[in-house]
Coordinates of C-alpha atoms and ligand atoms in Angstrom, one line a residue:
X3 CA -59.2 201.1 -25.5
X4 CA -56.2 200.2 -28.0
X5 CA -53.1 198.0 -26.0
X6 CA -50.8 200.2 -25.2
X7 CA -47.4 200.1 -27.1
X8 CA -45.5 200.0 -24.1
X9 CA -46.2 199.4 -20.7
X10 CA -46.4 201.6 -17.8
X11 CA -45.8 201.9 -14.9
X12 CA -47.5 200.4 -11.5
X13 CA -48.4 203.3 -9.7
X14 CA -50.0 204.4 -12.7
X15 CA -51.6 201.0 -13.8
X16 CA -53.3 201.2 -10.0
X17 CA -54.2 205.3 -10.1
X18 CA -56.2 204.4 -13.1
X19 CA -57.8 201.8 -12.0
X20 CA -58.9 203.4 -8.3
X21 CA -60.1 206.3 -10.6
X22 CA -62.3 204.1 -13.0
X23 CA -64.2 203.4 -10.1
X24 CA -65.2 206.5 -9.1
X25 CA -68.5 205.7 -11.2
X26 CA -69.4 202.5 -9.2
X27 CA -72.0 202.1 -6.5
X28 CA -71.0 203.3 -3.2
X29 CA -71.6 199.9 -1.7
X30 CA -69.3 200.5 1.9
X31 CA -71.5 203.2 3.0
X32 CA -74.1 200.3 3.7
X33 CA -77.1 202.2 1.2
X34 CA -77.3 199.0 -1.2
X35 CA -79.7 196.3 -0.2
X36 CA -78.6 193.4 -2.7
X37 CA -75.9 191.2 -4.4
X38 CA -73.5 192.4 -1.3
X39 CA -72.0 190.9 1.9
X40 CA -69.2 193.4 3.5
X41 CA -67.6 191.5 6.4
X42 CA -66.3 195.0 7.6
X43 CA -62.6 196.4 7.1
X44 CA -60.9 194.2 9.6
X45 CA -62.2 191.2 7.9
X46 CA -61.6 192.1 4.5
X47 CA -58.2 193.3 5.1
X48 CA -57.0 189.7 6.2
X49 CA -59.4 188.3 3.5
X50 CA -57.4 190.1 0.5
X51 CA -54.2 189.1 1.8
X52 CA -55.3 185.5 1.7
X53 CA -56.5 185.5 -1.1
X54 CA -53.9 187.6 -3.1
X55 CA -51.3 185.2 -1.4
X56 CA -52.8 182.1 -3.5
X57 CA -54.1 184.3 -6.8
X58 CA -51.8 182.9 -8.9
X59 CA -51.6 179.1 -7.6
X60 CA -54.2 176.6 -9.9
X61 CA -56.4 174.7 -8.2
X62 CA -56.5 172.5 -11.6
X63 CA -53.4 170.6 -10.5
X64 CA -53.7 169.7 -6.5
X65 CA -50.8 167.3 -7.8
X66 CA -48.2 170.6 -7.7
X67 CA -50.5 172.6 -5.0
X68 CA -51.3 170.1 -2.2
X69 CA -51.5 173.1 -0.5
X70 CA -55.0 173.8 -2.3
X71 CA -56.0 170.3 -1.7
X72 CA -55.4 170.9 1.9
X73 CA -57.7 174.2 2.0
X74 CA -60.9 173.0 -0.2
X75 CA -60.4 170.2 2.5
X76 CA -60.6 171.9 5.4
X77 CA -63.3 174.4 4.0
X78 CA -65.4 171.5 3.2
X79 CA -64.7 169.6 6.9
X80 CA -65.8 172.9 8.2
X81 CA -69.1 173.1 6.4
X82 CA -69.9 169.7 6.5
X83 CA -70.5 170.1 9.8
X84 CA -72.2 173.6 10.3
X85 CA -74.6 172.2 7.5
X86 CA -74.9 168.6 9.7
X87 CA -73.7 166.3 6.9
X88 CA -73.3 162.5 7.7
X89 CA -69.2 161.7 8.6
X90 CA -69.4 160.1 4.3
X91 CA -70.5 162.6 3.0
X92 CA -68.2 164.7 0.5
X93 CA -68.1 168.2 -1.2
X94 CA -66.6 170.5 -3.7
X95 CA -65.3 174.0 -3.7
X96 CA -66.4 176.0 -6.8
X97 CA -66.7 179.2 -8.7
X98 CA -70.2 180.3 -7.0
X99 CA -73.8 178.5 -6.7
X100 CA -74.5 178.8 -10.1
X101 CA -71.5 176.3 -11.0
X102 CA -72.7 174.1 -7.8
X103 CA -75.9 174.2 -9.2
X104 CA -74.5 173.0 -12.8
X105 CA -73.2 170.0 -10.9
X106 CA -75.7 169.4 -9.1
X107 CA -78.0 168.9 -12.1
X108 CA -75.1 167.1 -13.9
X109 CA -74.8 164.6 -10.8
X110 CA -78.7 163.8 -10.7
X111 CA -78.3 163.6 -14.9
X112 CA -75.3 161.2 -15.2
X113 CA -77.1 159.1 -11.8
X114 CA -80.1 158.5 -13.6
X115 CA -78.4 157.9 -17.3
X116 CA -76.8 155.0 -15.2
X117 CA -79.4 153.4 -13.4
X118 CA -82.8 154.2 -15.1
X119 CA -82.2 153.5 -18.5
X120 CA -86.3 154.1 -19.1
X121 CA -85.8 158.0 -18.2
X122 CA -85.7 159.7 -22.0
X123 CA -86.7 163.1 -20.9
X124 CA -84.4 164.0 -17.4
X125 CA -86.9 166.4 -15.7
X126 CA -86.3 168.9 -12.6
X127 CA -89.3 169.0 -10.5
X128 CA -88.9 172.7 -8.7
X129 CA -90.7 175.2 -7.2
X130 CA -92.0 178.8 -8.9
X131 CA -89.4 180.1 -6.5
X132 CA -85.7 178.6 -7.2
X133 CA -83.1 180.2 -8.5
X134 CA -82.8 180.7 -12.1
X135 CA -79.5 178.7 -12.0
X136 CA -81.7 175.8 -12.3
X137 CA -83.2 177.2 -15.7
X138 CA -79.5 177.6 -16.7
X139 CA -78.6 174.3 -15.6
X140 CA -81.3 172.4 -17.8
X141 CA -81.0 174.4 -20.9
X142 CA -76.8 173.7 -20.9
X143 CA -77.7 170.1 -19.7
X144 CA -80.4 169.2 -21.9
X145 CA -83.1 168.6 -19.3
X146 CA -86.5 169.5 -19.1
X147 CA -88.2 171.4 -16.2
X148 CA -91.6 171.1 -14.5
X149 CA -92.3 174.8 -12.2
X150 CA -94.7 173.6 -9.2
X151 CA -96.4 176.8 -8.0
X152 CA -96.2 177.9 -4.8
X153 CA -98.4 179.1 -1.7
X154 CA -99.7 182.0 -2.7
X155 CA -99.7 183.3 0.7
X156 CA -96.5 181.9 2.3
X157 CA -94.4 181.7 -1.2
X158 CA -93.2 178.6 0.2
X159 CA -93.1 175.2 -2.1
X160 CA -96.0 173.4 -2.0
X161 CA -95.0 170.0 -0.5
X162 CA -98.1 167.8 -2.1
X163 CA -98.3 169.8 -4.9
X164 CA -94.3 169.1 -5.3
X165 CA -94.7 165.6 -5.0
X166 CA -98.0 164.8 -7.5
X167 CA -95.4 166.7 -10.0
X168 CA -93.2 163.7 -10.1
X169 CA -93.3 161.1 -11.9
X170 CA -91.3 158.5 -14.0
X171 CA -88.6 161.1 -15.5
X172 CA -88.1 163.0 -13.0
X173 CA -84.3 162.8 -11.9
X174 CA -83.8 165.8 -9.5
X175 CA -86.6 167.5 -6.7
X176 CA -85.5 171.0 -5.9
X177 CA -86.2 172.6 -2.5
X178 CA -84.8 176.2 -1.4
X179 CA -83.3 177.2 2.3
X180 CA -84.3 179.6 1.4
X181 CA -85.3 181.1 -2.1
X182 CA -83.6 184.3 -2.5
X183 CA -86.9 186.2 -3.8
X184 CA -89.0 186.2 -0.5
X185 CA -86.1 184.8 2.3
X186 CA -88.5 181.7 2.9
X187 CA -87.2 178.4 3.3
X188 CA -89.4 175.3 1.1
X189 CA -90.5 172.6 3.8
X190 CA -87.5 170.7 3.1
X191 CA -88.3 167.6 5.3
X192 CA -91.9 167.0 3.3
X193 CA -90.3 167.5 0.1
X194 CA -87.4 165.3 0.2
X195 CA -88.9 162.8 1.8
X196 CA -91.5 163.1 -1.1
X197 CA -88.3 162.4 -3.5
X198 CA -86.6 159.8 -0.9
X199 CA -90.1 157.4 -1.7
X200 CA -89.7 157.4 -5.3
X201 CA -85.8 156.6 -4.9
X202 CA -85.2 160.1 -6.6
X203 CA -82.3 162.4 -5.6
X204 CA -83.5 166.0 -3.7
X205 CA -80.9 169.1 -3.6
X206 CA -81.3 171.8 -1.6
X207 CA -80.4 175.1 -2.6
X208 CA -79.1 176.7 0.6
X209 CA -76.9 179.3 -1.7
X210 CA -77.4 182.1 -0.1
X211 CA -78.8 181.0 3.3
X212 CA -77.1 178.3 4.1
X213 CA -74.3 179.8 6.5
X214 CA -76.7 182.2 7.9
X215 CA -79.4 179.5 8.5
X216 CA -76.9 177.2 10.4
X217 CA -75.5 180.1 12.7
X218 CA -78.9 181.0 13.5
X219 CA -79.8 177.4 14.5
X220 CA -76.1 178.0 16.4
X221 CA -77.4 180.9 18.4
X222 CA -80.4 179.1 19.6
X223 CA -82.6 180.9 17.1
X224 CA -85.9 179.3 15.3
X225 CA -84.8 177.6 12.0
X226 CA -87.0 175.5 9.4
X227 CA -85.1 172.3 8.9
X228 CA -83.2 172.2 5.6
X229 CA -80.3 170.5 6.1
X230 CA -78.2 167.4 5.4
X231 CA -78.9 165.8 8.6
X232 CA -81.9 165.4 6.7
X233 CA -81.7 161.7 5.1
X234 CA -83.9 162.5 1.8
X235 CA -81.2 165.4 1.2
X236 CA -78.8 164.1 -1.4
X237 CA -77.0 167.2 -2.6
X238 CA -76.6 170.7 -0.8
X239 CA -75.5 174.2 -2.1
X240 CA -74.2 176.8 -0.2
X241 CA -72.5 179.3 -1.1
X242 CA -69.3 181.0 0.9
X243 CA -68.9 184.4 -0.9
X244 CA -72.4 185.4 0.0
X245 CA -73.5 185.0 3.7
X246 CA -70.3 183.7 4.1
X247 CA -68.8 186.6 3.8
X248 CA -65.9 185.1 1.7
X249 CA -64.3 187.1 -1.3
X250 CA -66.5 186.5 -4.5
X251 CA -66.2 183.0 -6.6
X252 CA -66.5 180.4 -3.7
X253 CA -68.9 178.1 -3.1
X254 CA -70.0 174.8 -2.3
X255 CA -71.6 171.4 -3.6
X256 CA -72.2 168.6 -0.7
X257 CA -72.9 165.3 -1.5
X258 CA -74.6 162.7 0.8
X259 CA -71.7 160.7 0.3
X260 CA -68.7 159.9 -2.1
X261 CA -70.2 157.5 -4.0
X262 CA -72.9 160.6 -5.7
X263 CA -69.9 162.8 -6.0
X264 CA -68.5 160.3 -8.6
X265 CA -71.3 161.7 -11.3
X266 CA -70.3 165.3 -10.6
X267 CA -66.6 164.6 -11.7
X268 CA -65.1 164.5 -15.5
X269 CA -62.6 163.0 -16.8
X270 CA -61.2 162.6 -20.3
X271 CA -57.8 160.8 -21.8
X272 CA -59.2 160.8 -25.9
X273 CA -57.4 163.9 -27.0
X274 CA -53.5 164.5 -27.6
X275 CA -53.5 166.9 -24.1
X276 CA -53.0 165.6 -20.5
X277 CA -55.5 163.3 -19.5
X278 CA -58.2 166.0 -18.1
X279 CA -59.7 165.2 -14.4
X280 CA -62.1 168.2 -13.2
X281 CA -64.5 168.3 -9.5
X282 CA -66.4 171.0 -11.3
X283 CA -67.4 172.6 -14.7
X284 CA -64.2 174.8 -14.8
X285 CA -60.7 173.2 -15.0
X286 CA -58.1 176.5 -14.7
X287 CA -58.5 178.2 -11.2
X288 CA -57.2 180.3 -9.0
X289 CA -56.1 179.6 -5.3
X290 CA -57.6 182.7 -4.5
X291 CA -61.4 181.8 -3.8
X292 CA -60.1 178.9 -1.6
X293 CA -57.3 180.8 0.5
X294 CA -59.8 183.7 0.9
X295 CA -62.6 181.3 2.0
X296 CA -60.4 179.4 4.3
X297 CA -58.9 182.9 5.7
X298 CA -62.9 184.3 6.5
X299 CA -63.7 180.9 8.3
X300 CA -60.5 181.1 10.2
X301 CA -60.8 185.3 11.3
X302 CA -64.5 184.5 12.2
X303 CA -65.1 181.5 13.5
X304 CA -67.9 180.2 15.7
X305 CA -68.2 183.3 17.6
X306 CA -67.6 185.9 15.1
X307 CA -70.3 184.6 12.8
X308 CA -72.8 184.3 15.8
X309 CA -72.0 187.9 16.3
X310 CA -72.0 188.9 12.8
X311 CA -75.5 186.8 12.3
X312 CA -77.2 188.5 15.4
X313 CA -76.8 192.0 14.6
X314 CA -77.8 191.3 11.2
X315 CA -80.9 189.7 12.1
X316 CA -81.3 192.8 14.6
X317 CA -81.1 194.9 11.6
X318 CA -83.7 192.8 9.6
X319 CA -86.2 192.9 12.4
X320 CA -86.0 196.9 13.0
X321 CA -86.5 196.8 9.1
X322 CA -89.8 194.7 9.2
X323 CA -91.0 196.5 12.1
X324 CA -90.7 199.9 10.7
X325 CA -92.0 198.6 7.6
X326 CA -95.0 197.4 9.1
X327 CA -95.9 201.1 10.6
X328 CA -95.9 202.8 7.0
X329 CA -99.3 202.8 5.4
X330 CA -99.3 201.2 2.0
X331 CA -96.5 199.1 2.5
X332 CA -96.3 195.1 3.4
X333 CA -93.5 192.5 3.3
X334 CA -94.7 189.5 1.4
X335 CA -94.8 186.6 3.8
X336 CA -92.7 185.9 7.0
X337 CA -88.9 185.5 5.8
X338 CA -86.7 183.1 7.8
X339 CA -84.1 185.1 8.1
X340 CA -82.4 188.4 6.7
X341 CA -84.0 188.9 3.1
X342 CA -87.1 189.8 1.9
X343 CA -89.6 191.4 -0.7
X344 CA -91.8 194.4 0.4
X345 CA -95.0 195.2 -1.9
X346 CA -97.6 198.1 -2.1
X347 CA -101.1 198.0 -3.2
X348 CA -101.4 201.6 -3.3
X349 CA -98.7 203.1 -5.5
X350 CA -96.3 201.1 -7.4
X351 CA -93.0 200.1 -5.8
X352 CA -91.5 201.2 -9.3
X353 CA -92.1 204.5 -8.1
X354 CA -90.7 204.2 -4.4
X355 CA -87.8 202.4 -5.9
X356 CA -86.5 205.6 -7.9
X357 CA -87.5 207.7 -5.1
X358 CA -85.4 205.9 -2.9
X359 CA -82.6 205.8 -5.4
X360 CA -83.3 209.4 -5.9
X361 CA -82.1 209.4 -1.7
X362 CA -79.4 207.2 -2.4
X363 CA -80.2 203.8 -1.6
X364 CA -79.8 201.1 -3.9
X365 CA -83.0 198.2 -3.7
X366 CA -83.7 195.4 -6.3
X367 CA -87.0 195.3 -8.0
X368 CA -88.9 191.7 -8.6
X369 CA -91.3 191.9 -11.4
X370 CA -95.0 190.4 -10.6
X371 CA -95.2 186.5 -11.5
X372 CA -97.1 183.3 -10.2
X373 CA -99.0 184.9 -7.5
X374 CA -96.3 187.3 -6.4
X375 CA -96.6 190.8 -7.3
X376 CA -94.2 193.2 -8.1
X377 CA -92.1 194.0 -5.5
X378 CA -88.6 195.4 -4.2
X379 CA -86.0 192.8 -2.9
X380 CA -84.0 193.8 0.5
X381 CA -81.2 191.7 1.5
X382 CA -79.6 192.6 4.7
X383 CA -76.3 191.9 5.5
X384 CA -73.7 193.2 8.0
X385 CA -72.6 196.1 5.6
X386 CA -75.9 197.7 6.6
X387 CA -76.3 197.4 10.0
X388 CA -77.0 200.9 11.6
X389 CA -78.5 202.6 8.7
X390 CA -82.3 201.3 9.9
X391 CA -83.7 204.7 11.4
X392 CA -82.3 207.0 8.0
X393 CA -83.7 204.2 5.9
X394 CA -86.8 203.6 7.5
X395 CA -87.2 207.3 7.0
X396 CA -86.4 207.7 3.4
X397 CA -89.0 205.5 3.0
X398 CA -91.6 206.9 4.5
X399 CA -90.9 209.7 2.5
X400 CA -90.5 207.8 -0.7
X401 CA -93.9 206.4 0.0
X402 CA -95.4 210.0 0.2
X403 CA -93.3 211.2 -3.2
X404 CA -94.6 207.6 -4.9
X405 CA -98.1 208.2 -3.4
X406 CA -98.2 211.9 -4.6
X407 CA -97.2 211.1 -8.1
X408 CA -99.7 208.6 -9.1
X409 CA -98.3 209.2 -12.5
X410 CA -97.4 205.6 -13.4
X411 CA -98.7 202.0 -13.0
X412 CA -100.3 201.5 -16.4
X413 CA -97.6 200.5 -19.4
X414 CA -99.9 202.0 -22.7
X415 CA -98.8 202.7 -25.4
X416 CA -95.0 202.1 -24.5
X417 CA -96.0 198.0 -24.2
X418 CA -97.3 198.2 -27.5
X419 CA -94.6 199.8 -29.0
X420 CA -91.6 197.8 -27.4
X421 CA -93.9 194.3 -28.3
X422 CA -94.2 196.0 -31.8
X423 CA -90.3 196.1 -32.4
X424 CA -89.6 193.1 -30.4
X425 CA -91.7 190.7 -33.2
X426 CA -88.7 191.1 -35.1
X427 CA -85.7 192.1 -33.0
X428 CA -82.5 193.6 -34.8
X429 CA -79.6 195.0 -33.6
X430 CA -80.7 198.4 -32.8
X431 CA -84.2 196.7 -31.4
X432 CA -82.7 197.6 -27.6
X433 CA -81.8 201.1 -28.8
X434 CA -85.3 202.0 -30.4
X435 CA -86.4 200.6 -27.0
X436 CA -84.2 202.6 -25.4
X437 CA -85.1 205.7 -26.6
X438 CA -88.9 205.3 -26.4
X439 CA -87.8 204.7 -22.1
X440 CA -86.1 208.0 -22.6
X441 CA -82.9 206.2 -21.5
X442 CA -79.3 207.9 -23.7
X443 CA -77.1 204.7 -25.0
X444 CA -74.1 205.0 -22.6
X445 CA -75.2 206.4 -19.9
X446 CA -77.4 204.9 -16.7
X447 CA -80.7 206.2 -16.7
X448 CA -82.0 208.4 -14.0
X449 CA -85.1 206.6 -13.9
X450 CA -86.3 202.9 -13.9
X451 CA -89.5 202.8 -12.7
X452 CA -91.2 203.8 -16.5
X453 CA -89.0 200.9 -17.5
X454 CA -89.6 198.3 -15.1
X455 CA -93.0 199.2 -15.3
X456 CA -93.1 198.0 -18.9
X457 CA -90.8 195.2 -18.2
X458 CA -93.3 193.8 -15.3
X459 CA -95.8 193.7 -17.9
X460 CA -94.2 192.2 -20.7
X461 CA -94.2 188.6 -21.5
X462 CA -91.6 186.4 -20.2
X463 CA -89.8 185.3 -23.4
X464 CA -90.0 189.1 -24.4
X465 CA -88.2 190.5 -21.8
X466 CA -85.8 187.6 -21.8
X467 CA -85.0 188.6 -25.2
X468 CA -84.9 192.3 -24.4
X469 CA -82.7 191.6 -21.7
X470 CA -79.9 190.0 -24.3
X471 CA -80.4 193.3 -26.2
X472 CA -79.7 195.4 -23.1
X473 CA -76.1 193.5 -22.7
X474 CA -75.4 192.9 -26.2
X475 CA -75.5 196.9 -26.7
X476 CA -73.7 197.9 -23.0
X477 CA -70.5 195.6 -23.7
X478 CA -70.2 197.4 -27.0
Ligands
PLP16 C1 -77.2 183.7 -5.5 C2 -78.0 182.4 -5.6 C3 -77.7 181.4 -6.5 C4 -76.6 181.6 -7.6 O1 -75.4 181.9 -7.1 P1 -74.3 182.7 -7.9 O2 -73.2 182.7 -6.9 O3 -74.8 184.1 -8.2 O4 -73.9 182.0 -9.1 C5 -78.4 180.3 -6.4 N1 -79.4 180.1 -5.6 C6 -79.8 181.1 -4.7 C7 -80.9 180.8 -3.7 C8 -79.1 182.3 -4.7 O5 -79.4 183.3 -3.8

């Protein structure tokens, strides 16, 4: 752990390295369902070099690297117009959607502080469904938040129900394209046009589907409308190092026009440094997001992401299908596109979860809440294509092993006990927990489901809490 005294040498530095991750998820054999987007080894060979080229470049000062100017440029030209933004409108590159969603909020914020002087509590009207970024964003920004349920049936936001929750402080609407829980996309048009009547900004959170959404519409397949060629649409996430495909820490914000984009900027000359000017939240950065980003637009282009997009909604509907044919099992609404949320009411998905794990496969549990219950998250992206028949299998099997234990489902005593020692947490309160899960400090547990179990039924605030205990005690 200790710096060593002196250095060594390269092969060395990179043999470790490729050795520490012998531990890690085996993510390019195409078993883990979440949090990845492989663009294949041809694509991520030209992507690395790209973005190794420009690691060390700083995106702080485009004044020594027009070269960086000239990619975020060109990166935001080329999104502009697969996401249908008016010829004014402008964007920024940053670090991933939650940063774009920190500006966003900001923008909407600093817009209001300068033209409604009457607004003393800045309030987010969003859906039950968006992202927690936007939680984030108001407690670092000092706003307040107003959570509109949504259909309990479709899990999309509830236009009329959206727009009786504004009101006089309200400074940002929040729609999703779609919300990464279910895969649905928020009836965009109603709902800005909801916010366009009371002169109120709307983003749209088209993080993860964004890119996905527009080649779809590309390749002549159904899409909801979401987009900026929808007036009420003021700002727009999307982010490039998801369905993108891009190397990890790219994203973007797009603004209607320039004029909005002046609230998302900083600047500051009261301190003995360089006057500071910063796009985003961050100031140091590396090239490397940008020249990666620009290098995945230019390998795929039109074509290769039409490609890339149709065999991964292939994948999706083979998925759903065969989903559909195993008794007990149902995905929670229609998704628009390639992510979604399957649920049981026969034998918890706890269960199935660690029985798929136990096979290999790596899914994302979603705890119960606001009319969704629990569930297990699948995102589907092209790293996964071909694997539907074994999966689809394993299933059905995990189904039976879930089915034939029975074992779980109620928390007991184990609730009690964790809400016992989290009424005045310590720092050991995650270890006791810990231990009464039957989880060893250090090591991954082999199962979750007696955990999530408990965690679906605690309290909100408690597992938030428990949650901070968790990391505080693995980054030890
Ligand atoms: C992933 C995601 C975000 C947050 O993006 P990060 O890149 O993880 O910071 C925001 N909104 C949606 C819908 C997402 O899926």
């Amino acid at each position: 752990m200790s710096l060593p005294v002196h250095g060594r040498p390269h092969d060395e530095i990179l043999a470790t390295l490729r050795a520490m991750r012998a531990v890690d998820v085996p993510w390019r054999a195409g078993r883990l369902y979440a949090g990845i987007y492989d663009p294949g080894p041809e694509a991520e060979a030209v992507i690395k070099a790209a973005y190794s080229e420009f690691l060390t470049e700083n995106a702080l000062y485009p004044n020594y690297y027009p070269s960086l100017l000239q990619l975020e440029a060109t990166i935001v030209g080329s999104l502009k117009e697969l996401l249908r933004a008016p010829e004014r409108a402008a964007g920024s590159c940053t670090s991933g959607g939650t940063e774009s969603i920190l500006l966003a909020v900001k923008t909407a914020r600093d817009k209001a502080r300068a033209e409604r002087p009457q607004v003393t509590t800045p309030t987010i009207v969003l859906p039950r469904t968006a992202h927690p970024a936007f939680h984030k964003a108001a407690h670092l920004l000092g706003l307040a938040l107003r959570i509109v349920e949504v259909d309990p049936a479709t899990f999309r936001a509830d236009p009329a129900a959206m727009a009786a929750a504004i009101d006089d402080q309200t400074v940002l609407v929040v729609a999703s394209a779609p919300c990464y829980s279910h895969g649905v996309v928020d009836p965009v048009p109603e709902i800005a046009a909801a916010a366009a009547a009371r002169g109120i900004p709307c983003h749209v959170d088209a993080c993860v589907g964004g890119i996905h959404l527009s080649v779809m519409r590309l390749a002549g397949m159904d899409v909801p409308e979401f987009d900026l060629h929808l007036p009420g649409v003021s700002t727009l996430s999307v982010d490039m190092h998801k369905y993108g495909y891009a190397a990890k820490n790219i994203s973007l914000l797009l603004y209607r026009d320039r004029e909005l984009r002046r609230y998302g900027m900083y600047s500051n000359a009261r301190t003995t440094g360089y006057a500071l000017i910063n796009s985003g939240i961050l100031s140091t950065r590396s090239g490397g997001p940008l020249a990666g980003a620009w290098a995945t637009l230019q390998h795929f282009g039109q074509a290769g992401y039409i490609n890339l997009v149709t065999a991964v909604m292939e994948s999706t509907h083979r998925l759903i299908d065969g989903i559909g044919q195993i008794p007990g099992l149902r995905v929670l609404s229609k998704p628009d596109m390639c992510m979604f949320a399957v649920a049981s009411d026969e034998v918890s998905v706890f269960l199935i979860d660690d029985a798929m794990s136990r096979r290999g496969w790596a899914l994302q549990p979603q705890f119960a809440i606001g009319g969704s219950p629990a569930n297990l998250h699948i995102s589907v992206n092209h790293g996964n294509i071909g694997q539907e028949d074994a999966f689809l299998s394993d299933l059905r099997a995990a189904m039976e092993e879930a089915r034939a234990d029975g074992s779980l489902g109620d928390p007991g005593d184990l609730q009690a006990e964790v809400e016992r020692i989290m009424a005045a947490p310590g720092p050991d309160s995650f270890a006791q927990i810990a231990a009464l899960a039957g989880i060893t400090p250090g090591s991954m547990p082999s199962s979750f489901a007696q955990i999530n179990t408990v965690l679906n039924a605690l309290p909100d605030p408690i597992v938030e809490q428990l949650l901070i205990e968790y990391l505080n005690s693995i980054y030890a």
